[in-house]
Amino acid sequence: MRVLICGGDGYLGWPTAMDFAAKGHEVMVVDNYLRRTIARATRSEALMESPNLDDRAELFRATTNHQVEVRIGDCADPTFINPIFSSFLPDAVIHYAEQPSAPYSMRGFQEARLTFENNLGVTFALIWAMLQFKPDCHMVKLGTMGEYGTPNIDIEEGWIDIEHKGRREKFLFPRQAGSLYHTTKVLDTDLLWFYVRTYGLRVTDLMQGPVYGLSTDEADLDDRLLPNFHYDDIFGTVVNRFLVQAVAGVPLTVYGKGGQTRGYLNLRDTLQCVYLAATNPAKPKELRIFNQFTEQFTVNQLAERVTRAGKEVGLDVAVQPIANPRKEMEEHYYNASHSGLIELGLKPHPMTDDVLVAMLNRVIANKANIDTRKIMPRVRWN
Ligand SMILES: NC(=O)c1ccc[n+]([C@@H]2O[C@H](COP(=O)([O-])OP(=O)(O)OC[C@H]3O[C@@H](n4cnc5c(N)ncnc54)[C@H](O)[C@@H]3O)[C@@H](O)[C@H]2O)c1
């Protein structure tokens, strides 16, 4: 397959690019370094400095003999993305290219506008590039479980059958997100559904939970091939943050009561899910939605697991609940189905103590880079 990966410099994009290339596909990555720009502007740089995309691709080629083509530019700009589509003619486009930080999107007007315009702008430009140059291309789009929020009913896999006054119809499952970033993902889904049902595009929308991990088959070959690893309050996801806090001797920052439940997955499982989706494409006129996570945990359960793993490597980990900077339920019902990707062949890598210990050891090796000023939440929802 010819696979175009938008957002290929990112935490998920770069390991995905290496995974597809190692499996023999023709891979092109595009990115405009938005994440690096925002990280510098907000003092949220990653734990280890990553080489730029050209250098990473060259190192990957020298190490594995596999090729990743690189293009630098804005995927929301049709003058940049259209020529890429018309010449590369991708069979699949993996759409990661969004501003993914909820706290950043809640920081103020400029940050909210950037998130809104960038995220919807990329989705819209990619839809139109597909329509004009490769209408049978399959888009694999990264959404988030956060689109659904935390409703007091079971969360279905994207769609729900509703019976109303004796008649039935299938609708998108209700979505009520908790940040502007998550709301842009809801709007993306609606936009995609419009173009799928009206123009016959084929799209898989992956409602992904927070991802943790650093290790993949290719990233393990050389430290410079590792994905960006953020532990700050802007870009860091909760497990990655807790592991760095444990190593830095900072009490784990549980927000409020810590009963917030979400579905999580290992980076290796993100790679599997995206690969399974791309190699088993949606049909034309189909918006296929999978809930992409493997295990559900509360924040308190994550803190307990990191504490236990910390003990194994000699760390004395403390937990200190802090005032919740977000507006969210801290105790709630949560039960989300997630069978679609398992049926396609996903073999989950659970969050074992061994997995957490291996991550702790990587963080310990880079302990000197930890800047504890990046740890406490700097953005409040009001
Ligand atoms: N990491 C997670 O836990 C997680 C969970 C759920 C959903 N997601 C979604 O998965 C996708 C990838 O997440 P990530 O953690 O790798 O984020 P990331 O910020 O590391 O990667 C996104 C990449 O897209 C690039 N980008 C953004 N806008 C662009 C544009 N206009 N043109 C070109 N490149 C652009 C950024 O520079 C960045 O390299 C995002 O859409 C995110 O919302 C991530």
Short mmCIF file of C-alpha atoms and ligand atoms in Angstrom, two decimals:
data_model
loop_
_atom_site.label_atom_id
_atom_site.label_comp_id
_atom_site.label_asym_id
_atom_site.label_seq_id
_atom_site.Cartn_x
_atom_site.Cartn_y
_atom_site.Cartn_z
CA MET A 1 0.00 0.00 0.00
CA ARG A 2 0.98 3.62 -0.45
CA VAL A 3 0.40 5.14 2.98
CA LEU A 4 0.36 8.88 3.69
CA ILE A 5 0.83 9.67 7.38
CA CYS A 6 -0.27 13.19 8.33
CA GLY A 7 1.28 14.26 11.63
CA GLY A 8 4.22 11.91 11.06
CA ASP A 9 6.54 13.72 13.48
CA GLY A 10 4.20 13.06 16.42
CA TYR A 11 4.17 10.68 19.36
CA LEU A 12 2.03 8.24 17.36
CA GLY A 13 2.87 9.31 13.80
CA TRP A 14 6.58 8.50 13.80
CA PRO A 15 6.28 4.96 15.25
CA THR A 16 3.39 4.32 12.84
CA ALA A 17 5.55 5.40 9.90
CA MET A 18 8.34 3.03 10.92
CA ASP A 19 5.84 0.19 11.48
CA PHE A 20 4.28 0.47 8.00
CA ALA A 21 7.67 0.89 6.32
CA ALA A 22 9.11 -2.14 8.16
CA LYS A 23 6.12 -4.18 6.93
CA GLY A 24 7.02 -3.33 3.34
CA HIS A 25 4.60 -0.47 2.54
CA GLU A 26 5.50 2.72 0.69
CA VAL A 27 5.33 5.45 3.34
CA MET A 28 5.28 9.24 3.14
CA VAL A 29 5.05 11.38 6.29
CA VAL A 30 3.99 15.01 6.41
CA ASP A 31 4.18 17.39 9.34
CA ASN A 32 4.57 21.12 9.98
CA TYR A 33 6.19 20.71 13.44
CA LEU A 34 3.20 22.38 15.12
CA ARG A 35 3.70 20.24 18.21
CA ARG A 36 7.37 21.24 18.54
CA THR A 37 6.45 24.92 18.03
CA ILE A 38 3.77 24.85 20.75
CA ALA A 39 6.04 22.87 23.07
CA ARG A 40 8.76 25.52 22.78
CA ALA A 41 6.27 28.37 23.22
CA THR A 42 4.76 26.83 26.36
CA ARG A 43 7.99 25.38 27.84
CA SER A 44 6.64 21.84 27.40
CA GLU A 45 9.54 20.18 25.58
CA ALA A 46 9.77 16.38 25.57
CA LEU A 47 11.97 14.40 27.96
CA MET A 48 14.44 13.47 25.22
CA GLU A 49 15.18 15.68 22.24
CA SER A 50 14.13 13.95 18.97
CA PRO A 51 15.99 14.54 15.71
CA ASN A 52 13.92 16.30 13.05
CA LEU A 53 11.97 14.17 10.56
CA ASP A 54 14.61 14.19 7.81
CA ASP A 55 17.29 13.05 10.26
CA ARG A 56 15.04 10.40 11.80
CA ALA A 57 14.13 9.04 8.37
CA GLU A 58 17.80 8.93 7.36
CA LEU A 59 18.77 7.17 10.59
CA PHE A 60 15.90 4.68 10.12
CA ARG A 61 17.04 3.96 6.57
CA ALA A 62 20.65 3.47 7.65
CA THR A 63 19.53 1.15 10.48
CA THR A 64 16.87 -0.94 8.69
CA ASN A 65 17.20 -0.22 4.97
CA HIS A 66 13.53 0.86 4.95
CA GLN A 67 12.50 4.15 3.41
CA VAL A 68 10.20 6.88 4.82
CA GLU A 69 9.63 9.88 2.52
CA VAL A 70 9.35 13.22 4.34
CA ARG A 71 7.46 16.40 3.40
CA ILE A 72 7.29 19.44 5.70
CA GLY A 73 4.19 21.62 5.47
CA ASP A 74 0.69 22.40 6.67
CA CYS A 75 -1.88 19.68 5.92
CA ALA A 76 -4.67 22.28 6.20
CA ASP A 77 -3.22 24.15 3.21
CA PRO A 78 -4.59 22.80 -0.09
CA THR A 79 -1.66 24.28 -2.05
CA PHE A 80 0.62 21.98 -0.01
CA ILE A 81 -1.48 18.85 0.44
CA ASN A 82 -3.22 18.64 -2.97
CA PRO A 83 -0.02 18.14 -5.01
CA ILE A 84 1.05 15.47 -2.51
CA PHE A 85 -2.23 13.63 -3.03
CA SER A 86 -2.22 13.98 -6.80
CA SER A 87 1.35 12.69 -7.14
CA PHE A 88 1.60 10.12 -4.31
CA LEU A 89 -1.99 8.83 -4.82
CA PRO A 90 -2.22 7.18 -1.39
CA ASP A 91 -4.26 4.02 -0.83
CA ALA A 92 -4.58 5.01 2.82
CA VAL A 93 -4.17 8.30 4.64
CA ILE A 94 -3.59 8.11 8.40
CA HIS A 95 -4.80 11.40 9.87
CA TYR A 96 -3.00 12.26 13.12
CA ALA A 97 -2.30 15.91 12.24
CA GLU A 98 -4.15 17.83 14.92
CA GLN A 99 -3.40 19.94 17.99
CA PRO A 100 -3.99 17.18 20.58
CA SER A 101 -3.70 18.93 23.92
CA ALA A 102 -6.90 19.54 25.88
CA PRO A 103 -5.22 21.96 28.35
CA TYR A 104 -3.67 23.97 25.50
CA SER A 105 -7.09 24.29 23.84
CA MET A 106 -8.49 25.67 27.12
CA ARG A 107 -5.73 28.22 27.72
CA GLY A 108 -7.37 31.21 26.06
CA PHE A 109 -8.82 32.60 22.85
CA GLN A 110 -5.69 32.31 20.66
CA GLU A 111 -5.03 28.71 21.68
CA ALA A 112 -8.70 27.74 21.29
CA ARG A 113 -8.85 29.34 17.84
CA LEU A 114 -5.63 27.67 16.72
CA THR A 115 -6.95 24.28 17.87
CA PHE A 116 -10.34 24.81 16.22
CA GLU A 117 -9.01 26.13 12.89
CA ASN A 118 -6.12 23.70 12.65
CA ASN A 119 -8.01 20.53 13.53
CA LEU A 120 -11.10 21.17 11.44
CA GLY A 121 -8.93 22.72 8.71
CA VAL A 122 -6.79 19.60 8.31
CA THR A 123 -9.78 17.26 8.27
CA PHE A 124 -11.56 19.44 5.70
CA ALA A 125 -8.47 19.77 3.45
CA LEU A 126 -7.84 16.01 3.54
CA ILE A 127 -11.48 15.26 2.70
CA TRP A 128 -11.27 17.55 -0.34
CA ALA A 129 -7.89 16.16 -1.42
CA MET A 130 -9.43 12.67 -1.35
CA LEU A 131 -12.53 13.80 -3.25
CA GLN A 132 -10.50 15.49 -5.98
CA PHE A 133 -7.54 13.15 -6.45
CA LYS A 134 -8.15 9.73 -4.85
CA PRO A 135 -11.81 9.17 -3.92
CA ASP A 136 -11.22 5.47 -3.17
CA CYS A 137 -8.43 6.29 -0.67
CA HIS A 138 -9.29 5.03 2.83
CA MET A 139 -8.90 7.56 5.62
CA VAL A 140 -7.93 6.27 9.05
CA LYS A 141 -8.74 9.18 11.34
CA LEU A 142 -7.70 9.49 14.97
CA GLY A 143 -10.60 10.56 17.13
CA THR A 144 -10.79 10.14 20.88
CA MET A 145 -12.88 8.31 23.47
CA GLY A 146 -13.22 11.79 24.97
CA GLU A 147 -15.76 12.57 22.24
CA TYR A 148 -18.35 10.59 24.20
CA GLY A 149 -17.63 12.21 27.56
CA THR A 150 -18.79 10.22 30.58
CA PRO A 151 -22.50 9.49 30.02
CA ASN A 152 -24.51 7.60 32.62
CA ILE A 153 -25.23 4.81 30.09
CA ASP A 154 -23.01 2.24 28.35
CA ILE A 155 -20.93 3.74 25.51
CA GLU A 156 -21.48 1.91 22.22
CA GLU A 157 -18.95 1.61 19.43
CA GLY A 158 -19.69 4.82 17.53
CA TRP A 159 -23.36 4.24 16.73
CA ILE A 160 -26.60 3.62 18.60
CA ASP A 161 -29.98 2.20 17.53
CA ILE A 162 -32.75 4.44 18.77
CA GLU A 163 -36.43 3.54 18.95
CA HIS A 164 -38.62 6.61 19.13
CA LYS A 165 -42.43 6.58 19.08
CA GLY A 166 -42.46 3.14 17.50
CA ARG A 167 -39.88 3.86 14.75
CA ARG A 168 -36.18 2.92 14.65
CA GLU A 169 -33.03 4.51 13.21
CA LYS A 170 -29.28 4.18 13.72
CA PHE A 171 -27.49 7.41 14.75
CA LEU A 172 -24.03 8.46 15.81
CA PHE A 173 -23.76 7.76 19.55
CA PRO A 174 -24.36 11.04 21.46
CA ARG A 175 -21.18 12.99 22.03
CA GLN A 176 -20.54 15.59 24.76
CA ALA A 177 -16.87 16.38 25.10
CA GLY A 178 -15.14 17.98 28.10
CA SER A 179 -12.68 20.34 26.35
CA LEU A 180 -12.49 22.42 23.18
CA TYR A 181 -9.87 20.00 21.80
CA HIS A 182 -12.20 17.04 22.32
CA THR A 183 -15.05 19.06 20.81
CA THR A 184 -13.01 19.56 17.61
CA LYS A 185 -12.88 15.75 17.37
CA VAL A 186 -16.70 15.59 17.69
CA LEU A 187 -16.98 18.15 14.88
CA ASP A 188 -14.48 16.13 12.79
CA THR A 189 -16.67 13.05 13.16
CA ASP A 190 -19.76 14.95 12.02
CA LEU A 191 -17.87 16.45 9.07
CA LEU A 192 -16.58 13.05 8.02
CA TRP A 193 -20.05 11.50 8.33
CA PHE A 194 -21.48 14.21 6.05
CA TYR A 195 -18.86 13.61 3.32
CA VAL A 196 -19.05 9.83 3.67
CA ARG A 197 -22.82 9.63 3.30
CA THR A 198 -23.02 12.32 0.62
CA TYR A 199 -19.95 11.58 -1.54
CA GLY A 200 -19.26 7.91 -0.78
CA LEU A 201 -15.86 8.34 0.90
CA ARG A 202 -14.51 5.49 3.05
CA VAL A 203 -13.39 6.39 6.56
CA THR A 204 -12.43 4.61 9.78
CA ASP A 205 -12.73 6.90 12.81
CA LEU A 206 -10.77 5.53 15.77
CA MET A 207 -12.06 6.64 19.18
CA GLN A 208 -8.78 6.24 20.97
CA GLY A 209 -8.10 6.38 24.71
CA PRO A 210 -4.92 7.85 26.24
CA VAL A 211 -1.82 6.01 24.99
CA TYR A 212 1.23 5.13 27.10
CA GLY A 213 4.59 3.68 26.21
CA LEU A 214 7.80 4.29 24.31
CA SER A 215 8.80 0.88 23.09
CA THR A 216 8.06 -0.48 19.60
CA ASP A 217 10.03 -3.00 17.53
CA GLU A 218 11.66 -0.21 15.50
CA ALA A 219 11.99 2.43 18.26
CA ASP A 220 13.94 -0.09 20.33
CA LEU A 221 16.67 -0.23 17.65
CA ASP A 222 18.13 3.19 18.51
CA ASP A 223 17.23 5.77 21.19
CA ARG A 224 17.08 8.46 18.52
CA LEU A 225 14.16 6.57 16.89
CA LEU A 226 12.04 6.75 20.08
CA PRO A 227 8.75 8.67 19.89
CA ASN A 228 8.46 12.11 21.53
CA PHE A 229 7.85 11.51 25.21
CA HIS A 230 6.06 14.33 27.02
CA TYR A 231 5.50 14.51 30.76
CA ASP A 232 4.40 18.15 31.03
CA ASP A 233 0.86 19.33 31.82
CA ILE A 234 0.21 20.37 28.20
CA PHE A 235 1.17 17.32 26.11
CA GLY A 236 1.87 14.58 28.65
CA THR A 237 -0.72 11.82 28.99
CA VAL A 238 -1.44 10.62 32.50
CA VAL A 239 0.60 7.39 32.64
CA ASN A 240 3.67 8.99 31.04
CA ARG A 241 3.33 11.88 33.50
CA PHE A 242 3.01 9.65 36.57
CA LEU A 243 6.11 7.66 35.58
CA VAL A 244 8.23 10.81 35.30
CA GLN A 245 6.81 12.17 38.56
CA ALA A 246 7.73 8.88 40.26
CA VAL A 247 11.33 9.16 39.03
CA ALA A 248 11.57 12.89 39.89
CA GLY A 249 10.38 12.25 43.47
CA VAL A 250 7.28 14.43 42.90
CA PRO A 251 4.08 13.01 44.46
CA LEU A 252 1.76 11.72 41.73
CA THR A 253 -0.65 14.51 40.75
CA VAL A 254 -4.07 12.83 41.03
CA TYR A 255 -6.67 15.41 39.98
CA GLY A 256 -9.41 15.66 42.63
CA LYS A 257 -10.97 12.40 43.82
CA GLY A 258 -9.17 10.34 41.15
CA GLY A 259 -12.23 8.28 40.22
CA GLN A 260 -12.09 9.50 36.59
CA THR A 261 -12.28 6.31 34.50
CA ARG A 262 -10.94 6.08 30.95
CA GLY A 263 -9.89 3.38 28.50
CA TYR A 264 -6.09 3.14 27.98
CA LEU A 265 -3.79 1.36 25.55
CA ASN A 266 -0.14 0.60 24.97
CA LEU A 267 1.62 2.37 22.07
CA ARG A 268 2.22 -1.08 20.55
CA ASP A 269 -1.55 -1.59 20.43
CA THR A 270 -2.11 1.77 18.72
CA LEU A 271 0.23 0.52 15.98
CA GLN A 272 -1.69 -2.75 15.71
CA CYS A 273 -5.09 -1.01 15.61
CA VAL A 274 -4.07 1.47 12.92
CA TYR A 275 -2.45 -1.29 10.88
CA LEU A 276 -5.51 -3.55 11.20
CA ALA A 277 -7.81 -0.68 10.20
CA ALA A 278 -5.66 0.24 7.18
CA THR A 279 -5.28 -3.30 5.90
CA ASN A 280 -9.02 -4.08 6.40
CA PRO A 281 -10.48 -0.86 4.95
CA ALA A 282 -13.96 0.54 5.43
CA LYS A 283 -16.26 0.15 2.46
CA PRO A 284 -17.21 3.12 0.25
CA LYS A 285 -20.01 5.14 1.96
CA GLU A 286 -19.01 3.63 5.31
CA LEU A 287 -17.99 5.62 8.37
CA ARG A 288 -16.65 2.76 10.47
CA ILE A 289 -16.02 3.60 14.12
CA PHE A 290 -13.97 1.57 16.59
CA ASN A 291 -13.41 2.31 20.27
CA GLN A 292 -9.64 1.98 20.51
CA PHE A 293 -8.51 1.01 24.01
CA THR A 294 -7.75 -2.25 25.77
CA GLU A 295 -8.26 -1.67 29.51
CA GLN A 296 -10.24 0.73 31.73
CA PHE A 297 -8.68 2.29 34.83
CA THR A 298 -9.47 5.06 37.28
CA VAL A 299 -6.74 7.63 37.88
CA ASN A 300 -6.36 6.23 41.41
CA GLN A 301 -5.77 2.74 40.00
CA LEU A 302 -3.07 4.13 37.69
CA ALA A 303 -1.40 5.84 40.64
CA GLU A 304 -1.45 2.52 42.56
CA ARG A 305 0.11 0.69 39.62
CA VAL A 306 2.88 3.24 39.17
CA THR A 307 3.55 3.18 42.92
CA ARG A 308 3.88 -0.63 42.84
CA ALA A 309 6.16 -0.58 39.77
CA GLY A 310 8.23 2.17 41.41
CA LYS A 311 8.85 -0.05 44.44
CA GLU A 312 10.33 -2.70 42.12
CA VAL A 313 13.02 -0.27 40.98
CA GLY A 314 13.64 1.13 44.47
CA LEU A 315 11.55 4.32 44.21
CA ASP A 316 9.48 5.52 47.14
CA VAL A 317 6.45 6.92 45.30
CA ALA A 318 3.96 9.21 47.04
CA VAL A 319 0.49 10.22 45.81
CA GLN A 320 -0.89 13.71 46.49
CA PRO A 321 -4.35 14.57 45.20
CA ILE A 322 -4.46 18.18 43.96
CA ALA A 323 -7.32 20.53 43.04
CA ASN A 324 -8.72 19.42 39.69
CA PRO A 325 -7.86 22.02 37.00
CA ARG A 326 -10.48 20.47 34.67
CA LYS A 327 -14.27 20.50 34.73
CA GLU A 328 -15.09 16.81 34.82
CA MET A 329 -16.84 14.22 36.95
CA GLU A 330 -14.42 12.72 39.46
CA GLU A 331 -16.63 9.70 40.17
CA HIS A 332 -18.95 8.34 37.53
CA TYR A 333 -20.33 5.34 35.67
CA TYR A 334 -18.15 4.20 32.75
CA ASN A 335 -18.62 1.15 30.57
CA ALA A 336 -17.53 1.40 26.93
CA SER A 337 -17.72 -1.44 24.39
CA HIS A 338 -14.55 -2.14 22.43
CA SER A 339 -14.94 -5.40 20.55
CA GLY A 340 -14.50 -4.28 16.92
CA LEU A 341 -10.70 -4.17 16.83
CA ILE A 342 -10.43 -7.44 18.80
CA GLU A 343 -12.65 -9.04 16.13
CA LEU A 344 -10.27 -7.67 13.45
CA GLY A 345 -7.33 -9.39 15.22
CA LEU A 346 -5.97 -7.01 17.90
CA LYS A 347 -3.87 -8.86 20.51
CA PRO A 348 -3.65 -6.46 23.47
CA HIS A 349 -0.47 -5.75 25.43
CA PRO A 350 -1.84 -5.22 28.96
CA MET A 351 -0.38 -2.74 31.43
CA THR A 352 1.65 -5.19 33.48
CA ASP A 353 4.16 -4.23 36.17
CA ASP A 354 6.91 -5.33 33.75
CA VAL A 355 5.72 -2.83 31.12
CA LEU A 356 5.71 -0.01 33.69
CA VAL A 357 9.11 -1.03 35.09
CA ALA A 358 10.65 -0.99 31.58
CA MET A 359 9.29 2.53 31.07
CA LEU A 360 10.54 3.63 34.48
CA ASN A 361 14.02 2.41 33.58
CA ARG A 362 14.02 4.48 30.39
CA VAL A 363 12.90 7.54 32.35
CA ILE A 364 15.57 6.89 35.01
CA ALA A 365 18.21 6.83 32.23
CA ASN A 366 17.07 10.35 31.26
CA LYS A 367 16.42 11.64 34.77
CA ALA A 368 18.83 14.54 34.32
CA ASN A 369 16.50 16.01 31.65
CA ILE A 370 13.44 16.20 33.92
CA ASP A 371 12.35 19.78 34.54
CA THR A 372 9.99 19.66 37.53
CA ARG A 373 8.54 23.09 36.62
CA LYS A 374 6.70 21.37 33.77
CA ILE A 375 4.78 19.01 36.02
CA MET A 376 2.08 20.97 37.84
CA PRO A 377 -1.04 21.95 35.84
CA ARG A 378 -0.75 25.51 34.53
CA VAL A 379 -4.13 25.72 32.76
CA ARG A 380 -7.51 25.76 34.52
CA TRP A 381 -10.82 25.20 32.80
CA ASN A 382 -12.17 28.48 34.22
N1 LIG B 1 -1.56 10.29 22.28
C1 LIG B 1 -2.75 9.96 22.76
O1 LIG B 1 -2.87 9.45 23.87
C2 LIG B 1 -3.98 10.18 21.92
C3 LIG B 1 -5.21 9.71 22.40
C4 LIG B 1 -6.36 9.89 21.62
C5 LIG B 1 -6.27 10.52 20.39
N2 LIG B 1 -5.05 10.98 19.94
C6 LIG B 1 -5.01 11.62 18.64
O2 LIG B 1 -4.01 10.98 17.85
C7 LIG B 1 -3.36 11.95 17.00
C8 LIG B 1 -1.87 11.91 17.24
O3 LIG B 1 -1.61 12.18 18.61
P1 LIG B 1 -0.15 12.36 19.16
O4 LIG B 1 -0.19 12.07 20.61
O5 LIG B 1 0.79 11.64 18.28
O6 LIG B 1 0.04 13.93 18.99
P2 LIG B 1 1.32 14.74 18.42
O7 LIG B 1 1.06 16.18 18.70
O8 LIG B 1 2.57 14.15 18.95
O9 LIG B 1 1.23 14.46 16.88
C9 LIG B 1 0.46 15.22 16.01
C10 LIG B 1 1.41 15.71 14.91
O10 LIG B 1 0.62 16.40 13.94
C11 LIG B 1 1.36 17.54 13.54
N3 LIG B 1 0.40 18.51 13.02
C12 LIG B 1 -0.60 19.15 13.68
N4 LIG B 1 -1.23 19.98 12.86
C13 LIG B 1 -0.65 19.87 11.64
C14 LIG B 1 -0.88 20.48 10.39
N5 LIG B 1 -1.79 21.43 10.21
N6 LIG B 1 -0.09 20.11 9.34
C15 LIG B 1 0.89 19.17 9.50
N7 LIG B 1 1.16 18.57 10.67
C16 LIG B 1 0.38 18.91 11.74
C17 LIG B 1 2.10 18.01 14.78
O11 LIG B 1 3.21 18.80 14.48
C18 LIG B 1 2.47 16.68 15.43
O12 LIG B 1 3.75 16.24 15.03
C19 LIG B 1 -3.97 13.29 17.32
O13 LIG B 1 -4.99 13.59 16.40
C20 LIG B 1 -4.57 13.07 18.70
O14 LIG B 1 -5.66 13.93 18.92
C21 LIG B 1 -3.92 10.82 20.69
#
